[in-house]
JSON list of C-alpha atoms in Angstrom, two decimals:
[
{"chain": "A", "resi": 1, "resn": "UNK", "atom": "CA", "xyz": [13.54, 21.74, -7.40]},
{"chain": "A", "resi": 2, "resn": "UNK", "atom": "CA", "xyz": [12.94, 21.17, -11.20]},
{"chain": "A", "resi": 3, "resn": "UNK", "atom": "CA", "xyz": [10.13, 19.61, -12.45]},
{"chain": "A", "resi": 4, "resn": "UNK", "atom": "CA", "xyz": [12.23, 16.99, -13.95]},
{"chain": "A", "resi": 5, "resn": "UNK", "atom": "CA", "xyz": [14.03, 16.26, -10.81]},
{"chain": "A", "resi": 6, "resn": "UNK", "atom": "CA", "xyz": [10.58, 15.55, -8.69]},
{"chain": "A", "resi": 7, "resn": "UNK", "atom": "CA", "xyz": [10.47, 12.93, -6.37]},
{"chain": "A", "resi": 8, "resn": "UNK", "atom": "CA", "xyz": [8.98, 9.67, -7.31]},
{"chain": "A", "resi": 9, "resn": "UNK", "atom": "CA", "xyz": [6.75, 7.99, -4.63]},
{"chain": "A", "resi": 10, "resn": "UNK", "atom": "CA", "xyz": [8.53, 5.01, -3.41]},
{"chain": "A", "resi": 11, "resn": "UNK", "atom": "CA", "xyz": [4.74, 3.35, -3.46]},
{"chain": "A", "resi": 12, "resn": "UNK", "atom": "CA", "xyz": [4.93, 3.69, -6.79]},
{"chain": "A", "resi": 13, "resn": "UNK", "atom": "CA", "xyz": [8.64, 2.18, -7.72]},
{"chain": "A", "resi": 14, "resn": "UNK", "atom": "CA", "xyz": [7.88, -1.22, -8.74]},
{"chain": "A", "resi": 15, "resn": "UNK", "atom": "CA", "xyz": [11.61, -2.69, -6.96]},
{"chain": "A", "resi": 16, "resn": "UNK", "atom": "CA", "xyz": [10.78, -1.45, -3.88]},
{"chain": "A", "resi": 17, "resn": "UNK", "atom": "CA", "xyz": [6.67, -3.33, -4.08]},
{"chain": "A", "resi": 18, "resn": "UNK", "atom": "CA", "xyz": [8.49, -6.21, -5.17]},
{"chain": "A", "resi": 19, "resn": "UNK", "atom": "CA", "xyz": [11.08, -6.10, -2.47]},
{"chain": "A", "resi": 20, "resn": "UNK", "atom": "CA", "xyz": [8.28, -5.88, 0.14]},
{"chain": "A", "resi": 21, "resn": "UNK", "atom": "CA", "xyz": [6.38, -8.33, -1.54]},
{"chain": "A", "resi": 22, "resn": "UNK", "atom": "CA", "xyz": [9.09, -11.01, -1.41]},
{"chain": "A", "resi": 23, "resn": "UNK", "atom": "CA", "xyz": [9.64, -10.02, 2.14]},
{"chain": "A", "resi": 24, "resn": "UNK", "atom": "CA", "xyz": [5.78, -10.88, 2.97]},
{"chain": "A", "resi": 25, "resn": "UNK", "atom": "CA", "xyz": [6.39, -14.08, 1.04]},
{"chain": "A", "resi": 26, "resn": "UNK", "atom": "CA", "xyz": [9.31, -15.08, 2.97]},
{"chain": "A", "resi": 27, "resn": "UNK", "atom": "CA", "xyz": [7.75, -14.39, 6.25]},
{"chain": "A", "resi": 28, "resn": "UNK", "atom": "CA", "xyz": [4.48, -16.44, 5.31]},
{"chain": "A", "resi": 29, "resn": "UNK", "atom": "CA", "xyz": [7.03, -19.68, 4.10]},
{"chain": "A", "resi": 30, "resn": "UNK", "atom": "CA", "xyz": [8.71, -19.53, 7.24]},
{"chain": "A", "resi": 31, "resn": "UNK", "atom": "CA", "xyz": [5.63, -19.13, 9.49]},
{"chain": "A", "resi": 32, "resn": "UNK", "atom": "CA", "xyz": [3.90, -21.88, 8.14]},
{"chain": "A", "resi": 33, "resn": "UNK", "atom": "CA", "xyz": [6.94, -24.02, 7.91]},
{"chain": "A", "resi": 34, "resn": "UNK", "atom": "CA", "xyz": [7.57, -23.37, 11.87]},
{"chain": "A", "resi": 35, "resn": "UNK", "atom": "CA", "xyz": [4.03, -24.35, 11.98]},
{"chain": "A", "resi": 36, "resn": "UNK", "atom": "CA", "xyz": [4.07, -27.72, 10.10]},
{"chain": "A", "resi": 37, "resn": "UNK", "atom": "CA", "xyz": [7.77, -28.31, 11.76]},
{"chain": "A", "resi": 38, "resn": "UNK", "atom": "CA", "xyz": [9.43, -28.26, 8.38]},
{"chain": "A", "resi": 39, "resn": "UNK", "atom": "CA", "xyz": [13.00, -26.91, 8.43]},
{"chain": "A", "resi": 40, "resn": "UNK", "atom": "CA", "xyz": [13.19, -25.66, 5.16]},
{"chain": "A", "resi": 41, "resn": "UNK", "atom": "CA", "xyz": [13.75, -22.12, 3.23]},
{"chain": "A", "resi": 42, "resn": "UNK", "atom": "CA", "xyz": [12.12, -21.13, 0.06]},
{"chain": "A", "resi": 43, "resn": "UNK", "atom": "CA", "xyz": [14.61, -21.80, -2.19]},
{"chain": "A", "resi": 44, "resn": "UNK", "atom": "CA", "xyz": [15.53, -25.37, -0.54]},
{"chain": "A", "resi": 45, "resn": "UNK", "atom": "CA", "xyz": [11.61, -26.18, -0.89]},
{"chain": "A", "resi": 46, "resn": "UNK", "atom": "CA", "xyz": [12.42, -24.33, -4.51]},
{"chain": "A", "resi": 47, "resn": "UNK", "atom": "CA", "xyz": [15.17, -27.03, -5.28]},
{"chain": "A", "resi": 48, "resn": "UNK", "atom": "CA", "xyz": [13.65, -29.80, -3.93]},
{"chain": "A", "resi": 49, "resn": "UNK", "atom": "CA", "xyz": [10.29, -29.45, -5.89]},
{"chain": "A", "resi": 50, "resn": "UNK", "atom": "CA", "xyz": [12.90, -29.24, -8.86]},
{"chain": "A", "resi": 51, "resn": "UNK", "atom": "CA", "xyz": [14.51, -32.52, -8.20]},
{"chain": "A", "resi": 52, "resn": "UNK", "atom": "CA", "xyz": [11.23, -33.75, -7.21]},
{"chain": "A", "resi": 53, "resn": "UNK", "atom": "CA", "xyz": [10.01, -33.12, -10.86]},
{"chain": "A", "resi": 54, "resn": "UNK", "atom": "CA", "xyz": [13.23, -34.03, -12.68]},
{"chain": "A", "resi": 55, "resn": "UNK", "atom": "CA", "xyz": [14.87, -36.95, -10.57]},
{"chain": "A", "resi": 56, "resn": "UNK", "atom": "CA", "xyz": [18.49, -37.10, -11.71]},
{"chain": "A", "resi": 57, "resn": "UNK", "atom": "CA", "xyz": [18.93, -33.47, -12.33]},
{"chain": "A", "resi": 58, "resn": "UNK", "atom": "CA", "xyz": [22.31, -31.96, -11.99]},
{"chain": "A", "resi": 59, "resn": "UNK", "atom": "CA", "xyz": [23.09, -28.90, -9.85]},
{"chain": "A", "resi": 60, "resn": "UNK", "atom": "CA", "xyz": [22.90, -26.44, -12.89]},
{"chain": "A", "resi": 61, "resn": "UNK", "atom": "CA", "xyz": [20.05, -27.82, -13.84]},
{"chain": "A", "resi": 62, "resn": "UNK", "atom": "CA", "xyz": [18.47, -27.22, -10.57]},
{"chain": "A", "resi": 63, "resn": "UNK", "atom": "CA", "xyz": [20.05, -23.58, -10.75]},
{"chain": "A", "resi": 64, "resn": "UNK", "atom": "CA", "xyz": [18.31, -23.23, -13.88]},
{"chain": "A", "resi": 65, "resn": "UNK", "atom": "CA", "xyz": [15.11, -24.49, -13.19]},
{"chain": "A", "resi": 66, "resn": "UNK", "atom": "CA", "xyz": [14.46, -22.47, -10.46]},
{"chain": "A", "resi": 67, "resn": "UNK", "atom": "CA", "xyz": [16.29, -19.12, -11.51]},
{"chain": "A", "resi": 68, "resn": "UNK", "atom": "CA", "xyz": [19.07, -18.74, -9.14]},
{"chain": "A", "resi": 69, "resn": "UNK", "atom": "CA", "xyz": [22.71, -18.25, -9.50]},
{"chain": "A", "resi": 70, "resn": "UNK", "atom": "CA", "xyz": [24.93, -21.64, -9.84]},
{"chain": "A", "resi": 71, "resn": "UNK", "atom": "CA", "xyz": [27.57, -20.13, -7.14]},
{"chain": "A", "resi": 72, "resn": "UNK", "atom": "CA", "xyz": [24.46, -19.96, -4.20]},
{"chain": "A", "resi": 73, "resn": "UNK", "atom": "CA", "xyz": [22.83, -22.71, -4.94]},
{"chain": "A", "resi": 74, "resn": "UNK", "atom": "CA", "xyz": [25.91, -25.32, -4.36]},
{"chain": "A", "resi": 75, "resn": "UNK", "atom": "CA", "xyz": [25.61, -23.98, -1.04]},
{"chain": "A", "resi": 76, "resn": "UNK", "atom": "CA", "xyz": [21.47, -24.82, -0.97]},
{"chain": "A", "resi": 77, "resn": "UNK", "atom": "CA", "xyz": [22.23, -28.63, -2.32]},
{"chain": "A", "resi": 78, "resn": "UNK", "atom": "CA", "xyz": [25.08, -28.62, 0.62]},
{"chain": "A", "resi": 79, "resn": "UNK", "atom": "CA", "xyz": [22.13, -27.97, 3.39]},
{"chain": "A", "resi": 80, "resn": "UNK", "atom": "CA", "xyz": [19.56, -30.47, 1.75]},
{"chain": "A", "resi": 81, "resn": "UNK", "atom": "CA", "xyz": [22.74, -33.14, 1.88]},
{"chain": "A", "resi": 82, "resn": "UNK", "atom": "CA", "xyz": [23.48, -32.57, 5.51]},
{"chain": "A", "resi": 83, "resn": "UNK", "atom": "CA", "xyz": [19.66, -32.59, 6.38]},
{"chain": "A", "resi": 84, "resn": "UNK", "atom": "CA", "xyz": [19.18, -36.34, 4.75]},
{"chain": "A", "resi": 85, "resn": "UNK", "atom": "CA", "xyz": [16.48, -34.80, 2.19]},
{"chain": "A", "resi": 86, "resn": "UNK", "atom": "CA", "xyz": [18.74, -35.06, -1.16]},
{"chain": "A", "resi": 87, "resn": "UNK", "atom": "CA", "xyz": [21.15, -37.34, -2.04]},
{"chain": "A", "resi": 88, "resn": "UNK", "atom": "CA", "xyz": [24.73, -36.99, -5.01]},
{"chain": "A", "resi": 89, "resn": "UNK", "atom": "CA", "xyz": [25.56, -39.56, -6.96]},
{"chain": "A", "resi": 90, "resn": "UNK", "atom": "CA", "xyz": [27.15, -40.53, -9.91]},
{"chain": "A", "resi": 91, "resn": "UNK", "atom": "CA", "xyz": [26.17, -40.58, -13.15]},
{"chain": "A", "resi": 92, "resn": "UNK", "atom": "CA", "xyz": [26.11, -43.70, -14.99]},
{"chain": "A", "resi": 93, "resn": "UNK", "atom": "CA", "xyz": [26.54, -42.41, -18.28]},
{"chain": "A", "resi": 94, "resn": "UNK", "atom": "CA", "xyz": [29.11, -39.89, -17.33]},
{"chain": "A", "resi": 95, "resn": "UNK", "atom": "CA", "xyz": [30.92, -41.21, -13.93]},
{"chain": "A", "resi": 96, "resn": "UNK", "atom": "CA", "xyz": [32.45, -37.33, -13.84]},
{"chain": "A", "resi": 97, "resn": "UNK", "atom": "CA", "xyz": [28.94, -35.56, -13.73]},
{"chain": "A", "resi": 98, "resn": "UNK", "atom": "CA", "xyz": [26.64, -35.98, -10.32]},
{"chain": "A", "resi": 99, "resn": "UNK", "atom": "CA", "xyz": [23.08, -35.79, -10.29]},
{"chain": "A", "resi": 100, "resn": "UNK", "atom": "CA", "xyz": [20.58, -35.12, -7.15]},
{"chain": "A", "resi": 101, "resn": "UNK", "atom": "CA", "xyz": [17.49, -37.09, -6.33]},
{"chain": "A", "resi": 102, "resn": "UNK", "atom": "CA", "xyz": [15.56, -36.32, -3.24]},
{"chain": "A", "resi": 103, "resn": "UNK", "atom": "CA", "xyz": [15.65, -39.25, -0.39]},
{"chain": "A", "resi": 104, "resn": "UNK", "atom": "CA", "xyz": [12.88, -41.13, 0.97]},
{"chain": "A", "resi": 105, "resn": "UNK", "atom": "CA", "xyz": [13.23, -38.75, 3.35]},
{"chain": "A", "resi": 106, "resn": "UNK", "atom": "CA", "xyz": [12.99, -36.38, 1.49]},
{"chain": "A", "resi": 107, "resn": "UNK", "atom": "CA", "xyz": [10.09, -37.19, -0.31]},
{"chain": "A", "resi": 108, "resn": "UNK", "atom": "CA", "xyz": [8.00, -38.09, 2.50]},
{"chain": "A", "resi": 109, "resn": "UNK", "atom": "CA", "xyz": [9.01, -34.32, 3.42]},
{"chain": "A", "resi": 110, "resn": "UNK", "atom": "CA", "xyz": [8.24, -32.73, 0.15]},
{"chain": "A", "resi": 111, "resn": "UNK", "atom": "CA", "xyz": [4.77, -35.00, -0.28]},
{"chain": "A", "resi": 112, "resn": "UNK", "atom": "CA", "xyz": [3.63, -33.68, 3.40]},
{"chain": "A", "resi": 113, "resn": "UNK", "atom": "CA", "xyz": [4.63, -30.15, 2.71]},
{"chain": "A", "resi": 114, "resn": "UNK", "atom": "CA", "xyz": [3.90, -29.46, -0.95]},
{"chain": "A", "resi": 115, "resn": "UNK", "atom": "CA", "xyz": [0.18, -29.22, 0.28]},
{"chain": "A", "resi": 116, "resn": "UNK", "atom": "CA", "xyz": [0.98, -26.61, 2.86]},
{"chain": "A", "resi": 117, "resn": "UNK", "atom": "CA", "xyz": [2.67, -24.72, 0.54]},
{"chain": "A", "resi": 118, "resn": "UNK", "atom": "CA", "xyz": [-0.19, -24.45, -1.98]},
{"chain": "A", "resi": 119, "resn": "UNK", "atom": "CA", "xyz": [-2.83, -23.84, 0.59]},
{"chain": "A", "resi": 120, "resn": "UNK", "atom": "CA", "xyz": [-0.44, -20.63, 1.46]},
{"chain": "A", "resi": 121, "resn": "UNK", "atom": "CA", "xyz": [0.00, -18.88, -1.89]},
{"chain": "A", "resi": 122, "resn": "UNK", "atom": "CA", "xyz": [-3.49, -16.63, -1.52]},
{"chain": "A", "resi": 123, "resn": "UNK", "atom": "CA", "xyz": [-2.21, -15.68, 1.76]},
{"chain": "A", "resi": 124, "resn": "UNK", "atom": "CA", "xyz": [0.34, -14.15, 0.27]},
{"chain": "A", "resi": 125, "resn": "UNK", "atom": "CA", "xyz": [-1.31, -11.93, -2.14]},
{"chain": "A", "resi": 126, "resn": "UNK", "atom": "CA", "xyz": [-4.05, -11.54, 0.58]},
{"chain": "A", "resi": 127, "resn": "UNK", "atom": "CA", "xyz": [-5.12, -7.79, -0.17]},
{"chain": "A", "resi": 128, "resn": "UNK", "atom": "CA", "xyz": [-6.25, -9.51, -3.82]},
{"chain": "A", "resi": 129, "resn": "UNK", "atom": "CA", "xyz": [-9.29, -11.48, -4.64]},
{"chain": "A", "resi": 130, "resn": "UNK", "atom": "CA", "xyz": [-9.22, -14.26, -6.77]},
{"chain": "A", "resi": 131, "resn": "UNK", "atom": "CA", "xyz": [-9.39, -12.58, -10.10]},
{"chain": "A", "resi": 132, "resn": "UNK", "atom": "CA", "xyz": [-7.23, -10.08, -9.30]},
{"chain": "A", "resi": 133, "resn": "UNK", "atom": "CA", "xyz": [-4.23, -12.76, -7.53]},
{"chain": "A", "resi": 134, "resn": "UNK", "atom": "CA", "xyz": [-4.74, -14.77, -11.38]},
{"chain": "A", "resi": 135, "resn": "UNK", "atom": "CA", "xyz": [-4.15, -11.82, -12.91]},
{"chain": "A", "resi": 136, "resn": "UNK", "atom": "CA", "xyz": [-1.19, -10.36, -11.04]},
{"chain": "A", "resi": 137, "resn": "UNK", "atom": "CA", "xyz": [0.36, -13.99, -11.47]},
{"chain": "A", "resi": 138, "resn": "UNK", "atom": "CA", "xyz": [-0.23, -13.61, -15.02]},
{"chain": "A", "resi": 139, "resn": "UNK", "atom": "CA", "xyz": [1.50, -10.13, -15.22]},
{"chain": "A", "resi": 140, "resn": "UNK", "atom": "CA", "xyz": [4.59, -11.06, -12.84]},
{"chain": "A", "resi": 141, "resn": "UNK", "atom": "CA", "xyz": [4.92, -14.01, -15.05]},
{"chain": "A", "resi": 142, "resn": "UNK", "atom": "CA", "xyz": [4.76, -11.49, -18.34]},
{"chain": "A", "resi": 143, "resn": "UNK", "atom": "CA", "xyz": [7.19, -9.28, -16.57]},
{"chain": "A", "resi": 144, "resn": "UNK", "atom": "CA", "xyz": [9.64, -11.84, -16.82]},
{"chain": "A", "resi": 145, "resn": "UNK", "atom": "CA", "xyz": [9.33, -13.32, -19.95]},
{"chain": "A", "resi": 146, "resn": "UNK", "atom": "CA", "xyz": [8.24, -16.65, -18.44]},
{"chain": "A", "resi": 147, "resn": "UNK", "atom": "CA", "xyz": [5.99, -18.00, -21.41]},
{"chain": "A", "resi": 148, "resn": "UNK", "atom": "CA", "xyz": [4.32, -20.70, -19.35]},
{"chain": "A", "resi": 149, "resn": "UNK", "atom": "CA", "xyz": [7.39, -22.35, -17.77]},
{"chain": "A", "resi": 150, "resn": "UNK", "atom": "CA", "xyz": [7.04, -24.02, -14.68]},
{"chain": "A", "resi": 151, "resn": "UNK", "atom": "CA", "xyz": [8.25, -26.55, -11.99]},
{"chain": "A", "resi": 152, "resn": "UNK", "atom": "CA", "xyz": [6.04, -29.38, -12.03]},
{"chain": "A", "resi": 153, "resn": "UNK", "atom": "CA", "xyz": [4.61, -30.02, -8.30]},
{"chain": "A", "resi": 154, "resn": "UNK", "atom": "CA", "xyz": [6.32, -33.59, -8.45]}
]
């Protein structure tokens, strides 16, 4: 084998760290939302704490805000319909557009979980300290061109 042709360390291909890492942040979601009873994936929490923050946002918007395709996440609003948490209606200045505001339901859910949530984030980077979780924030943030953008916590 060539020099040029060496093997790379999968340890040290940044997809497959950030494939693993979204898989530990998946699995630390869903155990503490088993844990608090909350029914909920990621990205519905993801979509709710974006209608949360922008009542009367429309489903692109959403899409938008949270960095997900518009095709997938019709089928995200569909779930958060059936389960009571967000409701469609129309637009008043535009009867042809629909906009999404979470329920009282759903807002009782997002204001008893949204604390959960935030109390979980370390856990997820737990191998870093303090410093170094701020800082790896900072860079995955870099990484994709972010430039402080956000979803409010609601």
């Amino acid at each position: 084998m060539s020099d040029d042709a060496a093997p790379l360390a999968i340890s040290g291909m940044a997809g497959h760290l950030i494939r693993r890492l979204h898989q530990r942040s998946a699995q630390v979601f869903q155990r503490h939302a088993r844990a608090a009873g909350v029914d909920l994936t990621p990205v519905q929490f993801a979509a709710m704490q974006a209608i949360c923050a922008r009542p009367g946002i429309d489903q692109a918007g959403v899409a938008e805000l949270i960095a997900y395709d518009r095709a997938t996440i019709g089928g995200v609003i569909e779930r958060l319909l059936q389960k009571g948490l967000v409701a469609r209606r129309v637009k008043p200045e535009d009867r042809r557009a629909r906009v999404l505001d979470l329920t009282p339901e759903g807002e009782a859910l997002h204001r008893q979980f949204l604390p959960v949530v935030a109390a979980f984030q370390d856990e997820i980077l737990d191998g870093l300290d303090e410093d170094d979780r701020a800082a790896f924030n900072a860079l995955a943030a870099r990484a994709l061109d972010l430039d402080g953008e956000d979803v409010e916590s609601g």
